[in-house]
PDB file of N, CA, C and O in Angstrom:
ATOM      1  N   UNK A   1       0.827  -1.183   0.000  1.00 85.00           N
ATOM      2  CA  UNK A   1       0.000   0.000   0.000  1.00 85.00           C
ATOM      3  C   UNK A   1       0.875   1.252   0.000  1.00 85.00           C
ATOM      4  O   UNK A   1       0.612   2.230  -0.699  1.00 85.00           O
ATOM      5  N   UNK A   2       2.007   1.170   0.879  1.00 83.00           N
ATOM      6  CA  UNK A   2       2.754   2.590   0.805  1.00 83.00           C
ATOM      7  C   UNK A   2       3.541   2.582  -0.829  1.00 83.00           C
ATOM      8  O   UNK A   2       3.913   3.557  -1.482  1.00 83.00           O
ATOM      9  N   UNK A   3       3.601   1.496  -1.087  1.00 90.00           N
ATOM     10  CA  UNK A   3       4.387   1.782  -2.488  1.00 90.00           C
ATOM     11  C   UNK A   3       3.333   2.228  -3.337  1.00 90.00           C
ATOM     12  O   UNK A   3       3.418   3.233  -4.043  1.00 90.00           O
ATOM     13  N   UNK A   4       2.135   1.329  -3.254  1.00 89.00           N
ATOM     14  CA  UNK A   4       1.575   2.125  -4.682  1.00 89.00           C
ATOM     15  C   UNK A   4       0.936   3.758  -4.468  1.00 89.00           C
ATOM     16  O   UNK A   4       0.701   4.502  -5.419  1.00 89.00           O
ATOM     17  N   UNK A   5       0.661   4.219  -2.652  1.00 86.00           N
ATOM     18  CA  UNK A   5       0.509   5.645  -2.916  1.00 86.00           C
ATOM     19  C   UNK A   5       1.411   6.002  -3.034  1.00 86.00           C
ATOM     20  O   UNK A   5       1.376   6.357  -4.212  1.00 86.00           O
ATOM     21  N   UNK A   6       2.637   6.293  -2.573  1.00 87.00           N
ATOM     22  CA  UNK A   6       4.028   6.736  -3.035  1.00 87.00           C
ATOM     23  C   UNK A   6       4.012   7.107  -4.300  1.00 87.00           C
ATOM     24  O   UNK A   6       4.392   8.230  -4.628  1.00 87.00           O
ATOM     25  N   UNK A   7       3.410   5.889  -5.491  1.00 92.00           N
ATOM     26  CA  UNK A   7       3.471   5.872  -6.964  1.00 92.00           C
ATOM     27  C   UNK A   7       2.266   7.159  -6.988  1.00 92.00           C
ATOM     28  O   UNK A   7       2.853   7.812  -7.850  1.00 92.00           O
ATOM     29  N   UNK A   8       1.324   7.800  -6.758  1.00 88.00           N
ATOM     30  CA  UNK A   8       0.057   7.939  -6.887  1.00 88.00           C
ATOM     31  C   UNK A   8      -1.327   7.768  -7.304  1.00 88.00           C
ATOM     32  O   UNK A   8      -2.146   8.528  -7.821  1.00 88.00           O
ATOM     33  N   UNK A   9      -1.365   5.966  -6.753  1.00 88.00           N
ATOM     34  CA  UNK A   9      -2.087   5.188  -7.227  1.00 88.00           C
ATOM     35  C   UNK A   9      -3.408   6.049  -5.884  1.00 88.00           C
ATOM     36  O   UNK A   9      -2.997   6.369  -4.769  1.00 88.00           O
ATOM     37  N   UNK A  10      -4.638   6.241  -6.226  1.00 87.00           N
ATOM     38  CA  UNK A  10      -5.742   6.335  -5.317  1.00 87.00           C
ATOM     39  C   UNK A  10      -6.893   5.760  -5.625  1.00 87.00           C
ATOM     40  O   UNK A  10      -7.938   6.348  -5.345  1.00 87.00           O
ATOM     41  N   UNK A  11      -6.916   4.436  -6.292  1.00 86.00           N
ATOM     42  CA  UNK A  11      -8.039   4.187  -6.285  1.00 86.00           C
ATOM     43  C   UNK A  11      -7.766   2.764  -6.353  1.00 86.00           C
ATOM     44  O   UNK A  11      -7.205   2.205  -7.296  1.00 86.00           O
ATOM     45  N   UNK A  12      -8.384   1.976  -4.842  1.00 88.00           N
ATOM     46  CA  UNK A  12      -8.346   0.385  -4.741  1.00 88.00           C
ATOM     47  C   UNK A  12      -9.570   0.215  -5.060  1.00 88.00           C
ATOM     48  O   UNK A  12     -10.594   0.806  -4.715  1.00 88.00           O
ATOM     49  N   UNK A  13      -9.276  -1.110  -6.120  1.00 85.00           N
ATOM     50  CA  UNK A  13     -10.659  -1.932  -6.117  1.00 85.00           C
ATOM     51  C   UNK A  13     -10.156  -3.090  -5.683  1.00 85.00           C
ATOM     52  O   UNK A  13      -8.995  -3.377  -5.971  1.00 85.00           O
ATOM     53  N   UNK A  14     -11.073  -4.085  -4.796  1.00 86.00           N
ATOM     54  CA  UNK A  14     -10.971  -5.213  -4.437  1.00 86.00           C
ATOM     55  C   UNK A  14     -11.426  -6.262  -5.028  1.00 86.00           C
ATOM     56  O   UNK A  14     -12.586  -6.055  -5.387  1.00 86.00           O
ATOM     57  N   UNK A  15     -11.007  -7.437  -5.338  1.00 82.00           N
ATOM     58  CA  UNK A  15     -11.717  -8.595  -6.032  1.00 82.00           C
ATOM     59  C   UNK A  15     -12.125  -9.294  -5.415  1.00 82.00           C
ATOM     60  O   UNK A  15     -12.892 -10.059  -6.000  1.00 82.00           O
ATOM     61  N   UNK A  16     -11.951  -9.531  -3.964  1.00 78.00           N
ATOM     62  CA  UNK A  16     -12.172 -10.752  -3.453  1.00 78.00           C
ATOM     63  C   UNK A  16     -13.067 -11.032  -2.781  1.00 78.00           C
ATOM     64  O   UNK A  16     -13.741 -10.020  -2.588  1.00 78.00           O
ATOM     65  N   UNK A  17     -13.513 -11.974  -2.243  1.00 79.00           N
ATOM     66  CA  UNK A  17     -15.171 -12.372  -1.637  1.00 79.00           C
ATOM     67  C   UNK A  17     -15.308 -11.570  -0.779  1.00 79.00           C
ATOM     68  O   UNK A  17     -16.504 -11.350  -0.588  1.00 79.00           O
ATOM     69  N   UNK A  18     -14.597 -10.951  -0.085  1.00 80.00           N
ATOM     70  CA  UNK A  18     -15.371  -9.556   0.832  1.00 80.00           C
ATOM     71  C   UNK A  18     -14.483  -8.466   0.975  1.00 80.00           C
ATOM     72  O   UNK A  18     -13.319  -8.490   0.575  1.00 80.00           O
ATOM     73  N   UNK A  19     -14.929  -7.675   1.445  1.00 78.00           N
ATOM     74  CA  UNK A  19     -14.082  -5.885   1.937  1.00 78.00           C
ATOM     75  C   UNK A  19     -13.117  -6.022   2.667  1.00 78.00           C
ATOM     76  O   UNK A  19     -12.424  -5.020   2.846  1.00 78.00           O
ATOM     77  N   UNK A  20     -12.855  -6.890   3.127  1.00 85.00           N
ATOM     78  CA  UNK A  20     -11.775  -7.197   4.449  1.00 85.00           C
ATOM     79  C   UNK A  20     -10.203  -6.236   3.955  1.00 85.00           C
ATOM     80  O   UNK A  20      -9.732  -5.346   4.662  1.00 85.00           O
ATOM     81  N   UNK A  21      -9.842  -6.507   3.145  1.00 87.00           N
ATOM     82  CA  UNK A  21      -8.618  -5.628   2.720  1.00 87.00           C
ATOM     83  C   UNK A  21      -8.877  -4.553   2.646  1.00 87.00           C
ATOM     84  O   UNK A  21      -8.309  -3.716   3.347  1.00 87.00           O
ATOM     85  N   UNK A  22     -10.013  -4.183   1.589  1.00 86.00           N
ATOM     86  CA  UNK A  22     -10.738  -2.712   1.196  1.00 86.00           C
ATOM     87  C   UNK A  22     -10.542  -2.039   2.866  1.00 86.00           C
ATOM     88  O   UNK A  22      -9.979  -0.955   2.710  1.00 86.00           O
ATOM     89  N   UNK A  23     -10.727  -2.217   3.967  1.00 84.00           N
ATOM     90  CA  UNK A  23     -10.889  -1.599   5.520  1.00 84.00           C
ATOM     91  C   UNK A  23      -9.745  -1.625   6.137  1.00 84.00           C
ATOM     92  O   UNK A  23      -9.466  -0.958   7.133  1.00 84.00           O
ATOM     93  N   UNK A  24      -8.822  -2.630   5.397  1.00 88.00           N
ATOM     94  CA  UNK A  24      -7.373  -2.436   5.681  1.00 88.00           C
ATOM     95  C   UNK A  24      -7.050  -1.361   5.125  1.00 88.00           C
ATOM     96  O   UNK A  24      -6.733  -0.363   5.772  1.00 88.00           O
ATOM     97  N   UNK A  25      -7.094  -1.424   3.437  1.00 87.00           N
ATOM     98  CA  UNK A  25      -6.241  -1.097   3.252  1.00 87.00           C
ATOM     99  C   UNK A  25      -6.410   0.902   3.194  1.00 87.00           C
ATOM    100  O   UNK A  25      -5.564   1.713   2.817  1.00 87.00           O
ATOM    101  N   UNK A  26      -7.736   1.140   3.694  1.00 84.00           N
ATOM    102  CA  UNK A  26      -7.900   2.544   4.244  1.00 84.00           C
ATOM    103  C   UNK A  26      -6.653   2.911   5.371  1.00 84.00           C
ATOM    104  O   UNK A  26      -6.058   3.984   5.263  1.00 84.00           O
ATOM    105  N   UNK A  27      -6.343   2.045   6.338  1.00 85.00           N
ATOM    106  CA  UNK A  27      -6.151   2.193   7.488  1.00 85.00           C
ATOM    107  C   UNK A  27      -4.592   2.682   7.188  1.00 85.00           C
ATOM    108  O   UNK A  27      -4.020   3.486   7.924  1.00 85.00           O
ATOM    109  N   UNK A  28      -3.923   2.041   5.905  1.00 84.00           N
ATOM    110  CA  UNK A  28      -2.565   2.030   5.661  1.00 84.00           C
ATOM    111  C   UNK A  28      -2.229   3.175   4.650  1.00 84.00           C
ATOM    112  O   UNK A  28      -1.222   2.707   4.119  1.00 84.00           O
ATOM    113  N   UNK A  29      -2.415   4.203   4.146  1.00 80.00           N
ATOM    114  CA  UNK A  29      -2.859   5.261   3.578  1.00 80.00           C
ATOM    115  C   UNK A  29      -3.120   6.718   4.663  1.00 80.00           C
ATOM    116  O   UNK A  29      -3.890   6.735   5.623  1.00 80.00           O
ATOM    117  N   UNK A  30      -2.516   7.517   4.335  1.00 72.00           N
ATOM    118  CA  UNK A  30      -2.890   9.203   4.317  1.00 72.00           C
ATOM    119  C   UNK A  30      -4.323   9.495   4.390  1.00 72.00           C
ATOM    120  O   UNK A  30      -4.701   8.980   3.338  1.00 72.00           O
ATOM    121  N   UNK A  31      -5.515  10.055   5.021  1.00 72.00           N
ATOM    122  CA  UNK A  31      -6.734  10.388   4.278  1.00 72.00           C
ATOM    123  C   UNK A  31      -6.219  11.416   3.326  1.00 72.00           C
ATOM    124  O   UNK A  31      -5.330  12.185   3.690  1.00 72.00           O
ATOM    125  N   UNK A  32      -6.779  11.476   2.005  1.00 62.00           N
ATOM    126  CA  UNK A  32      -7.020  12.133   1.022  1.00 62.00           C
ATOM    127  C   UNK A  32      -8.091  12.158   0.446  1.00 62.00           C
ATOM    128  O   UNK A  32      -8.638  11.058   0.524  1.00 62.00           O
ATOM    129  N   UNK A  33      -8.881  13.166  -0.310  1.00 65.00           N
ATOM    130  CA  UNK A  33     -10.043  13.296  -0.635  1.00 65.00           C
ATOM    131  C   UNK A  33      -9.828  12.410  -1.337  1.00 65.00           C
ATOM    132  O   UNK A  33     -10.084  11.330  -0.804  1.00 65.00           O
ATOM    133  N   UNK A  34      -9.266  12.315  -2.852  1.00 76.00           N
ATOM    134  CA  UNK A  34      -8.795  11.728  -3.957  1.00 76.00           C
ATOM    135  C   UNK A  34      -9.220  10.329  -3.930  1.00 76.00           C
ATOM    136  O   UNK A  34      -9.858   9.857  -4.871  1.00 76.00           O
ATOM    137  N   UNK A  35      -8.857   9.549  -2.764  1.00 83.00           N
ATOM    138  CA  UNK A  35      -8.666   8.613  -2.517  1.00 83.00           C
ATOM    139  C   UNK A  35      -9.971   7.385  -2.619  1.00 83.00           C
ATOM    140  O   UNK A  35     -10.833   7.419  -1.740  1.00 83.00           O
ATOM    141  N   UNK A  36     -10.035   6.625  -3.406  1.00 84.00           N
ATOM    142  CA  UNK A  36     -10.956   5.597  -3.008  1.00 84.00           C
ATOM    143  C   UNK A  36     -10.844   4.186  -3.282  1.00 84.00           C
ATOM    144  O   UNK A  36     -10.050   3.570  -3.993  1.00 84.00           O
ATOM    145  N   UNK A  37     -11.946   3.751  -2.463  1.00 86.00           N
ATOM    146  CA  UNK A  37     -11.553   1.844  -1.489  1.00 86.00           C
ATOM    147  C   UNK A  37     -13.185   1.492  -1.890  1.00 86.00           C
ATOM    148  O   UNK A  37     -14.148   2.093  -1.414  1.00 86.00           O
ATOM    149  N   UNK A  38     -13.254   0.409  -2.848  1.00 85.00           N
ATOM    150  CA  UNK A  38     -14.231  -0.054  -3.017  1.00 85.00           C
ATOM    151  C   UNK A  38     -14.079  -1.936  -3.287  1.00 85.00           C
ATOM    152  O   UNK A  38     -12.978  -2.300  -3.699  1.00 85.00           O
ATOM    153  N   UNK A  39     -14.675  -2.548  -3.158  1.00 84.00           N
ATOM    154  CA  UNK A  39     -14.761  -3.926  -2.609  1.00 84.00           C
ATOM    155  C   UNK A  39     -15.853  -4.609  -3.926  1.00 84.00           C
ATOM    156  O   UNK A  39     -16.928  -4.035  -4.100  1.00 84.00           O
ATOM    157  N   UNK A  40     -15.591  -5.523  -4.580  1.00 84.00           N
ATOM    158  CA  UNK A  40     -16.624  -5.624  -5.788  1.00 84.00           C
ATOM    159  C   UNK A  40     -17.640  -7.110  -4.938  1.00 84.00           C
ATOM    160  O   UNK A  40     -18.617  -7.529  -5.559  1.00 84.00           O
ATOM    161  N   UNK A  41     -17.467  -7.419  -4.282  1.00 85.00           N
ATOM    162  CA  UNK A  41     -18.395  -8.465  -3.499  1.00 85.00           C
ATOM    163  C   UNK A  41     -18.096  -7.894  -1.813  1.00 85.00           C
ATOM    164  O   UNK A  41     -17.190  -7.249  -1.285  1.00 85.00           O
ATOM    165  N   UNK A  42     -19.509  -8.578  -1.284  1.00 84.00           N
ATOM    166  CA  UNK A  42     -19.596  -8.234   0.504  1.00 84.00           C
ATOM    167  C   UNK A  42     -20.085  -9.889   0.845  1.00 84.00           C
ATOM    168  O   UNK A  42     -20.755 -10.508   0.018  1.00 84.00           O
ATOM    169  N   UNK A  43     -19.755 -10.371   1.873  1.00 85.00           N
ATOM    170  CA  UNK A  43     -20.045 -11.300   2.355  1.00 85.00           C
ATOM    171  C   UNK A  43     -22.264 -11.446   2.411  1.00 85.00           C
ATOM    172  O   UNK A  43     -22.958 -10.432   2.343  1.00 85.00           O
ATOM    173  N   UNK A  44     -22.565 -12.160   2.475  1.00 86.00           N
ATOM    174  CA  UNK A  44     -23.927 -12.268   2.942  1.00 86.00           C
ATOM    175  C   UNK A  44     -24.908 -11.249   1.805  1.00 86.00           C
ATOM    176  O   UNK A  44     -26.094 -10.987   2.008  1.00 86.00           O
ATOM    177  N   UNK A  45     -24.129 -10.783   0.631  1.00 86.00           N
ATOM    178  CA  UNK A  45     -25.196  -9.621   0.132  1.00 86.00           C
ATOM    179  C   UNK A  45     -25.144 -10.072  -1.320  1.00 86.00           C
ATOM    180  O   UNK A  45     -24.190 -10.443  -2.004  1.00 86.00           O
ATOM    181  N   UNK A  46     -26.010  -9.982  -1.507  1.00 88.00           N
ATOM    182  CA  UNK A  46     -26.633 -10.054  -3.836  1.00 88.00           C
ATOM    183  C   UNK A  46     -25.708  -9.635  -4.267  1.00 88.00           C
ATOM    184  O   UNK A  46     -25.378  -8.449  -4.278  1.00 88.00           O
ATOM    185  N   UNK A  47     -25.020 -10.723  -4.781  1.00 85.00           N
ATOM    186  CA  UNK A  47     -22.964 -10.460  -5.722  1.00 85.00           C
ATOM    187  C   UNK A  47     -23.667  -9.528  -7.014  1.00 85.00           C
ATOM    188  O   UNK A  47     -22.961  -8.562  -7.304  1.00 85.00           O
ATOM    189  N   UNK A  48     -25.035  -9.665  -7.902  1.00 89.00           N
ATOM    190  CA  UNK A  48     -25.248  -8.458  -8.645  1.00 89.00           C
ATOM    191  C   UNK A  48     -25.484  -7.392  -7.946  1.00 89.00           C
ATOM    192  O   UNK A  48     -24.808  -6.505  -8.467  1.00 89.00           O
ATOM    193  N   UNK A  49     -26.246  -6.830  -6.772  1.00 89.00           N
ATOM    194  CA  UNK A  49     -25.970  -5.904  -6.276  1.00 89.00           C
ATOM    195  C   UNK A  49     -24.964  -5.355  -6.426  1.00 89.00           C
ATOM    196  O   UNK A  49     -24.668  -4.504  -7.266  1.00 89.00           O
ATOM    197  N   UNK A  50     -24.178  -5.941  -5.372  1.00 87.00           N
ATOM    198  CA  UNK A  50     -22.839  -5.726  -4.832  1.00 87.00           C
ATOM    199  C   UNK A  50     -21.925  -4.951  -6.199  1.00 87.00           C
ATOM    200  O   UNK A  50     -21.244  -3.957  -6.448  1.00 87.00           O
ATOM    201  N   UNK A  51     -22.398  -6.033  -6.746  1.00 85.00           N
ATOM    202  CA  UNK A  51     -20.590  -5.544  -8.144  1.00 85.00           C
ATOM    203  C   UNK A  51     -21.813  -4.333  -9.058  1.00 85.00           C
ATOM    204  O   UNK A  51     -21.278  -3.446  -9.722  1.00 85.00           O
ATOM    205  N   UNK A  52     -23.023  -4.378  -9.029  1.00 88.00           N
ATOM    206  CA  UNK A  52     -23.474  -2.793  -9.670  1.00 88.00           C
ATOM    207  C   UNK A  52     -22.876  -1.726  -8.571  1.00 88.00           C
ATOM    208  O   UNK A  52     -22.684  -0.514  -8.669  1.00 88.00           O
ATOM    209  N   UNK A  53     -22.734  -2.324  -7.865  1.00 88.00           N
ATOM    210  CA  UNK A  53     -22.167  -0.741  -6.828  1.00 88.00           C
ATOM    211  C   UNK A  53     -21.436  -0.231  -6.776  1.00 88.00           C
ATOM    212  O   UNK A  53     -21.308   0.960  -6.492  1.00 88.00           O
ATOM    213  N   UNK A  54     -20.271  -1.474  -7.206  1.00 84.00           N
ATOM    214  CA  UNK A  54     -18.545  -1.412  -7.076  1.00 84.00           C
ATOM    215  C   UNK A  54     -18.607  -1.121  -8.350  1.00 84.00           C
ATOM    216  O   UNK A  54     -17.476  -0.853  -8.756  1.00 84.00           O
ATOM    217  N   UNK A  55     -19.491  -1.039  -9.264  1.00 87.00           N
ATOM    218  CA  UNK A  55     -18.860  -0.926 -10.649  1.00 87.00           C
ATOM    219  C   UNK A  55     -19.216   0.867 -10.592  1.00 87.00           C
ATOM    220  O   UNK A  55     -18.316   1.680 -10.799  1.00 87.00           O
ATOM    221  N   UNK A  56     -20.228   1.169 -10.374  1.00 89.00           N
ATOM    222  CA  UNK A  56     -20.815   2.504  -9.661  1.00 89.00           C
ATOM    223  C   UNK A  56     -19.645   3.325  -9.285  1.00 89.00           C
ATOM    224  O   UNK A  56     -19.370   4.348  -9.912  1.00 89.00           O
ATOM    225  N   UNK A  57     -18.922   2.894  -8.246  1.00 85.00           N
ATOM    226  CA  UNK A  57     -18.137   3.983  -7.123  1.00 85.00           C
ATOM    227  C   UNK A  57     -17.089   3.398  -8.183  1.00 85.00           C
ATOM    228  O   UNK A  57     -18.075   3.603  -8.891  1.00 85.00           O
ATOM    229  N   UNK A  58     -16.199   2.936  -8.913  1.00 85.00           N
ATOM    230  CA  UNK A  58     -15.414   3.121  -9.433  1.00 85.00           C
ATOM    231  C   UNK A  58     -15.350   3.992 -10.674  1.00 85.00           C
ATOM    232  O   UNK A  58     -14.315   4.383 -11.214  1.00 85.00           O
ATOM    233  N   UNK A  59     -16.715   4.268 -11.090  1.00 88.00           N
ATOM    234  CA  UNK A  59     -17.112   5.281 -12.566  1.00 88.00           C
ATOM    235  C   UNK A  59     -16.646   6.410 -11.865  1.00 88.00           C
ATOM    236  O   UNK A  59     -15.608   7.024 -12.110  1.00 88.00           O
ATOM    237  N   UNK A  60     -17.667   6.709 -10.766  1.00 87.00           N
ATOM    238  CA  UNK A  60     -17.302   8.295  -9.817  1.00 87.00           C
ATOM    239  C   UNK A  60     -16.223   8.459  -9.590  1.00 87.00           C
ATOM    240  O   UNK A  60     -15.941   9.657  -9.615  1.00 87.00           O
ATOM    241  N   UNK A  61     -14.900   7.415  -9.222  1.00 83.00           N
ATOM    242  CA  UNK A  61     -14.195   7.492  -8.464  1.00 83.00           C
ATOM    243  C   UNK A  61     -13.269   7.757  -9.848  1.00 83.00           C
ATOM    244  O   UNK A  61     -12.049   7.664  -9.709  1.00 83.00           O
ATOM    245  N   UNK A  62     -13.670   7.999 -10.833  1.00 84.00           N
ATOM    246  CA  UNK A  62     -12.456   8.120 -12.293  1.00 84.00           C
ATOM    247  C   UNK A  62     -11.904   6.976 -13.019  1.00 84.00           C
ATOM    248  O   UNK A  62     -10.953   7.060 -13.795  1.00 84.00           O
ATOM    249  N   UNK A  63     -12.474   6.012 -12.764  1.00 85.00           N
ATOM    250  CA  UNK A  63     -12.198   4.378 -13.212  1.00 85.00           C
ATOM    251  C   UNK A  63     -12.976   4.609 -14.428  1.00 85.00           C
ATOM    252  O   UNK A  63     -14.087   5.138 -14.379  1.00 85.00           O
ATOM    253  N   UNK A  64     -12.181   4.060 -16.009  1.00 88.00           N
ATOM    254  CA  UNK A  64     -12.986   3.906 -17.132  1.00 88.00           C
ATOM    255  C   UNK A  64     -13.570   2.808 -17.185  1.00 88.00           C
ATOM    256  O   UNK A  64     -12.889   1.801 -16.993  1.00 88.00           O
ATOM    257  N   UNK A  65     -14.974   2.678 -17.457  1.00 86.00           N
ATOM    258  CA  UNK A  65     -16.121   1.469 -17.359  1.00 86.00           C
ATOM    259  C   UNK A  65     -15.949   1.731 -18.603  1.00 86.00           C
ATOM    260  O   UNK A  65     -15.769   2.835 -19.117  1.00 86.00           O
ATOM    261  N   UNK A  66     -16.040   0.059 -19.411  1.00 86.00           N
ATOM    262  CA  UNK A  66     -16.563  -0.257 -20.459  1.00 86.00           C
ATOM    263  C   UNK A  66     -18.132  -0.695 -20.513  1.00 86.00           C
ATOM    264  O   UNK A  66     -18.526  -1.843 -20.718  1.00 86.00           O
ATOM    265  N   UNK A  67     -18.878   0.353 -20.307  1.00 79.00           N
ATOM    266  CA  UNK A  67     -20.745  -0.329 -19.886  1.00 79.00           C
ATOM    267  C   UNK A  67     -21.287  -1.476 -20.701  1.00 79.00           C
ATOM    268  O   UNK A  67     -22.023  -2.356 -20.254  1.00 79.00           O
ATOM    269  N   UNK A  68     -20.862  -1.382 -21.911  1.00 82.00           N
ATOM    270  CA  UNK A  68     -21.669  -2.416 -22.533  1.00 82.00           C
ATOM    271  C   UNK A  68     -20.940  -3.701 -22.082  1.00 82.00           C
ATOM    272  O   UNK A  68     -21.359  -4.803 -22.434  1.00 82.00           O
TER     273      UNK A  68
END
């Protein structure tokens, strides 16, 4: 985490079956506005939900979506 903000990477997406890193990896990081932590699955919740959301906060967050 310190290497890739160092680089000025600010935007984690997570792949894996839950947020657990995504809450880490806030913790290991500067706050910066810039900055965002999004998780594409949550334990116990609708994986289409879930990944419309993560696909969501990564559009806002400056991530290029291919929509179709």
């Amino acid at each position: 985490m310190t290497t890739l903000w160092g680089l000025g990477v600010r935007r984690f997406l997570e792949l894996g079956p839950d947020a657990v890193l995504t809450a880490m990896a806030r913790q290991c990081v500067d706050e910066d506005t810039e900055a965002a932590f999004t998780a594409a699955l949550r334990a116990k919740q609708d994986d289409r939900e879930t990944f419309a959301a993560f696909v969501g906060q990564a559009h806002t967050a400056g991530t290029a979506v291919d929509w179709t």
